[in-house]
Amino acid sequence: MSAVSLRTEALSQRLGRLRAGDRVLLSGTIYTARDAAHKRLFELLDRGEPLPFALKGAVIYYAGPTPGQQGMAVGACGPTTAGRMDAFAPRLLDLGLTAMIGKGERRREVIDAIARNRACYFAAVGGAGALIARCIETVEVIAFDELGCESVKRMTVRDLPLTVAIDSRGNDLFRQGRQAYEGKIIGGAHGPARNFP
């Protein structure tokens, strides 16, 4: 299956056509934020203060990029386990966040919020931070500089390879994959499932 090229500024209009399992090459502006940055963002929200970037239409990449070397904008920039941000995601989605990028599964509350807001969760390849860095053209710290690699950064990416893990209808690639695997084991070539002591 070929990958679909998408721009972040038009993402919200295109999400309805994407399905869990689709491959995407994403270009445009994204923002990095991990645990510590999410806590700071929530402190701003709780105080009624403006965030360092507009949530409406935004894409947050759960990553903490290392400093760039040899002319590259960043060093390694692999995805962080998304479940660490599950406590924060529903509120941000309800406030207009369009998409998140990370690795691993999400809780039911996050999946429900994705479907409720017609948003999306993309999976990036874990362990490929140096390769992902090649897709990053520019990076700028825009908030919480004291957090170092976990500061909020605005990045320009080109053809960032991603997979739709949870689509705008709440279809979950992780769950679908497990169901397909269990179907093959239980009713497929491997014969009936056996109980082991």
CSV table of C-alpha atoms in Angstrom, one decimal:
chain,number,residue,atom,x,y,z
A,1,MET,CA,0.0,0.0,0.0
A,2,SER,CA,1.4,3.4,-1.0
A,3,ALA,CA,1.6,6.2,1.5
A,4,VAL,CA,-0.7,9.3,1.4
A,5,SER,CA,1.1,12.7,1.4
A,6,LEU,CA,-0.6,15.1,3.8
A,7,ARG,CA,0.1,18.7,5.0
A,8,THR,CA,-0.5,19.6,8.6
A,9,GLU,CA,-2.5,22.7,7.7
A,10,ALA,CA,-5.0,20.7,5.7
A,11,LEU,CA,-5.0,17.7,8.0
A,12,SER,CA,-8.3,18.3,9.8
A,13,GLN,CA,-10.1,18.2,6.4
A,14,ARG,CA,-8.4,15.0,5.4
A,15,LEU,CA,-8.7,12.9,8.6
A,16,GLY,CA,-12.2,11.6,7.7
A,17,ARG,CA,-10.7,9.7,4.7
A,18,LEU,CA,-8.0,8.0,6.7
A,19,ARG,CA,-8.4,4.5,8.1
A,20,ALA,CA,-6.5,2.7,10.8
A,21,GLY,CA,-3.5,1.1,9.1
A,22,ASP,CA,-3.1,3.7,6.4
A,23,ARG,CA,0.5,4.9,5.8
A,24,VAL,CA,1.1,8.7,5.7
A,25,LEU,CA,3.9,11.0,4.8
A,26,LEU,CA,3.3,14.1,6.9
A,27,SER,CA,4.7,17.5,6.1
A,28,GLY,CA,4.3,20.9,7.8
A,29,THR,CA,4.4,22.2,11.3
A,30,ILE,CA,4.3,20.0,14.4
A,31,TYR,CA,5.0,20.6,18.1
A,32,THR,CA,7.0,18.4,20.5
A,33,ALA,CA,5.7,17.8,24.0
A,34,ARG,CA,6.3,15.0,26.5
A,35,ASP,CA,5.3,14.5,30.1
A,36,ALA,CA,6.9,17.5,31.8
A,37,ALA,CA,5.7,19.8,29.0
A,38,HIS,CA,2.2,18.5,29.2
A,39,LYS,CA,2.1,19.2,32.9
A,40,ARG,CA,3.2,22.8,32.2
A,41,LEU,CA,0.6,23.2,29.5
A,42,PHE,CA,-2.1,22.1,31.9
A,43,GLU,CA,-0.8,24.6,34.5
A,44,LEU,CA,-1.3,27.3,31.9
A,45,LEU,CA,-4.8,26.1,31.0
A,46,ASP,CA,-5.8,25.9,34.7
A,47,ARG,CA,-4.7,29.5,35.2
A,48,GLY,CA,-6.5,30.6,32.1
A,49,GLU,CA,-3.2,31.7,30.5
A,50,PRO,CA,-2.5,31.3,26.8
A,51,LEU,CA,-0.6,28.3,25.5
A,52,PRO,CA,2.6,28.7,23.5
A,53,PHE,CA,0.9,27.5,20.4
A,54,ALA,CA,-2.7,27.3,19.2
A,55,LEU,CA,-4.3,23.9,19.9
A,56,LYS,CA,-6.9,24.2,17.1
A,57,GLY,CA,-5.5,22.2,14.2
A,58,ALA,CA,-2.2,21.4,15.9
A,59,VAL,CA,-0.3,18.2,15.8
A,60,ILE,CA,1.7,17.2,18.9
A,61,TYR,CA,4.6,14.8,18.6
A,62,TYR,CA,5.5,12.9,21.8
A,63,ALA,CA,9.2,13.3,21.5
A,64,GLY,CA,12.3,14.9,23.1
A,65,PRO,CA,14.7,15.5,20.3
A,66,THR,CA,18.4,15.7,21.0
A,67,PRO,CA,20.6,18.6,19.7
A,68,GLY,CA,21.4,18.5,16.0
A,69,GLN,CA,24.8,17.6,14.6
A,70,GLN,CA,26.6,17.9,11.3
A,71,GLY,CA,24.1,20.4,9.9
A,72,MET,CA,20.9,18.5,10.9
A,73,ALA,CA,18.1,20.4,12.7
A,74,VAL,CA,18.0,17.7,15.5
A,75,GLY,CA,19.8,14.6,16.5
A,76,ALA,CA,17.7,11.5,17.4
A,77,CYS,CA,14.0,12.3,17.5
A,78,GLY,CA,12.2,9.0,18.2
A,79,PRO,CA,8.6,8.8,19.6
A,80,THR,CA,7.9,8.5,23.3
A,81,THR,CA,5.4,5.9,24.6
A,82,ALA,CA,2.1,7.7,24.1
A,83,GLY,CA,0.4,6.1,27.1
A,84,ARG,CA,2.4,8.4,29.3
A,85,MET,CA,0.3,11.3,27.9
A,86,ASP,CA,-3.1,9.6,28.2
A,87,ALA,CA,-4.1,11.6,31.2
A,88,PHE,CA,-3.7,14.8,29.2
A,89,ALA,CA,-4.9,13.9,25.8
A,90,PRO,CA,-8.7,14.0,26.1
A,91,ARG,CA,-8.7,17.6,27.4
A,92,LEU,CA,-6.4,18.8,24.7
A,93,LEU,CA,-8.4,17.0,22.0
A,94,ASP,CA,-11.6,18.6,23.3
A,95,LEU,CA,-9.8,22.0,23.0
A,96,GLY,CA,-9.0,21.5,19.3
A,97,LEU,CA,-5.9,19.3,19.1
A,98,THR,CA,-6.1,17.6,15.7
A,99,ALA,CA,-3.5,14.8,15.9
A,100,MET,CA,-0.9,13.2,18.1
A,101,ILE,CA,2.2,11.2,17.1
A,102,GLY,CA,3.8,8.6,19.4
A,103,LYS,CA,4.2,4.9,19.9
A,104,GLY,CA,2.1,2.2,21.5
A,105,GLU,CA,-1.5,1.9,22.5
A,106,ARG,CA,-3.9,4.4,24.0
A,107,ARG,CA,-6.5,4.1,26.8
A,108,ARG,CA,-10.2,3.9,26.1
A,109,GLU,CA,-10.7,7.5,27.2
A,110,VAL,CA,-8.3,8.7,24.6
A,111,ILE,CA,-9.8,6.6,21.9
A,112,ASP,CA,-13.3,8.0,22.8
A,113,ALA,CA,-11.9,11.6,22.7
A,114,ILE,CA,-10.3,11.0,19.3
A,115,ALA,CA,-13.6,9.7,17.9
A,116,ARG,CA,-15.6,12.5,19.6
A,117,ASN,CA,-13.4,15.2,18.1
A,118,ARG,CA,-12.8,13.5,14.7
A,119,ALA,CA,-9.0,13.6,15.4
A,120,CYS,CA,-6.3,11.0,14.8
A,121,TYR,CA,-3.4,9.2,16.5
A,122,PHE,CA,-0.4,8.4,14.3
A,123,ALA,CA,2.2,5.9,15.2
A,124,ALA,CA,5.9,6.6,14.4
A,125,VAL,CA,8.5,3.8,14.3
A,126,GLY,CA,10.1,3.4,17.7
A,127,GLY,CA,13.9,2.9,17.7
A,128,ALA,CA,14.3,4.9,14.5
A,129,GLY,CA,15.0,8.3,16.0
A,130,ALA,CA,18.1,9.0,13.8
A,131,LEU,CA,16.1,8.2,10.7
A,132,ILE,CA,13.1,10.3,11.7
A,133,ALA,CA,15.5,13.2,12.3
A,134,ARG,CA,16.2,13.3,8.5
A,135,CYS,CA,12.6,14.4,8.0
A,136,ILE,CA,13.0,17.4,10.3
A,137,GLU,CA,13.9,20.6,8.5
A,138,THR,CA,13.7,23.2,11.2
A,139,VAL,CA,13.3,23.3,15.0
A,140,GLU,CA,12.7,26.1,17.4
A,141,VAL,CA,12.2,26.1,21.2
A,142,ILE,CA,9.0,28.0,21.9
A,143,ALA,CA,8.3,27.2,25.6
A,144,PHE,CA,9.8,25.8,28.8
A,145,ASP,CA,13.5,26.0,27.6
A,146,GLU,CA,14.6,24.9,31.1
A,147,LEU,CA,13.2,21.5,30.3
A,148,GLY,CA,16.0,20.8,27.9
A,149,CYS,CA,15.1,18.1,25.3
A,150,GLU,CA,11.6,18.0,26.8
A,151,SER,CA,10.9,21.7,26.0
A,152,VAL,CA,8.1,22.5,23.6
A,153,LYS,CA,9.5,22.9,20.1
A,154,ARG,CA,8.0,24.0,16.8
A,155,MET,CA,9.3,21.8,14.0
A,156,THR,CA,8.9,21.8,10.3
A,157,VAL,CA,8.8,18.2,8.9
A,158,ARG,CA,8.9,16.9,5.4
A,159,ASP,CA,7.5,13.4,4.5
A,160,LEU,CA,7.6,12.2,8.1
A,161,PRO,CA,6.6,8.5,7.8
A,162,LEU,CA,3.6,7.5,10.0
A,163,THR,CA,0.9,5.0,10.3
A,164,VAL,CA,-2.7,5.8,11.3
A,165,ALA,CA,-3.0,3.9,14.6
A,166,ILE,CA,-6.4,5.3,15.7
A,167,ASP,CA,-8.5,6.9,13.0
A,168,SER,CA,-11.2,9.6,13.4
A,169,ARG,CA,-13.9,7.0,13.9
A,170,GLY,CA,-12.0,5.4,16.8
A,171,ASN,CA,-10.9,2.3,14.9
A,172,ASP,CA,-7.8,1.1,16.7
A,173,LEU,CA,-5.0,-0.6,14.7
A,174,PHE,CA,-3.6,-2.3,17.8
A,175,ARG,CA,-6.9,-3.9,18.6
A,176,GLN,CA,-7.5,-4.9,15.0
A,177,GLY,CA,-4.1,-6.5,14.8
A,178,ARG,CA,-4.7,-8.5,18.0
A,179,GLN,CA,-8.0,-9.7,16.7
A,180,ALA,CA,-6.6,-10.7,13.4
A,181,TYR,CA,-3.8,-12.6,15.1
A,182,GLU,CA,-6.1,-14.3,17.5
A,183,GLY,CA,-8.4,-15.3,14.7
A,184,LYS,CA,-5.5,-17.0,12.8
A,185,ILE,CA,-4.3,-18.8,15.9
A,186,ILE,CA,-7.7,-20.0,17.1
A,187,GLY,CA,-9.4,-20.7,13.8
A,188,GLY,CA,-6.6,-20.7,11.2
A,189,ALA,CA,-3.7,-22.9,10.1
A,190,HIS,CA,-2.5,-23.4,13.7
A,191,GLY,CA,-5.6,-25.3,14.7
A,192,PRO,CA,-7.7,-24.8,17.8
A,193,ALA,CA,-6.2,-22.9,20.7
A,194,ARG,CA,-4.7,-25.0,23.5
A,195,ASN,CA,-4.5,-24.4,27.2
A,196,PHE,CA,-1.0,-24.8,28.6
A,197,PRO,CA,-0.3,-25.5,32.3
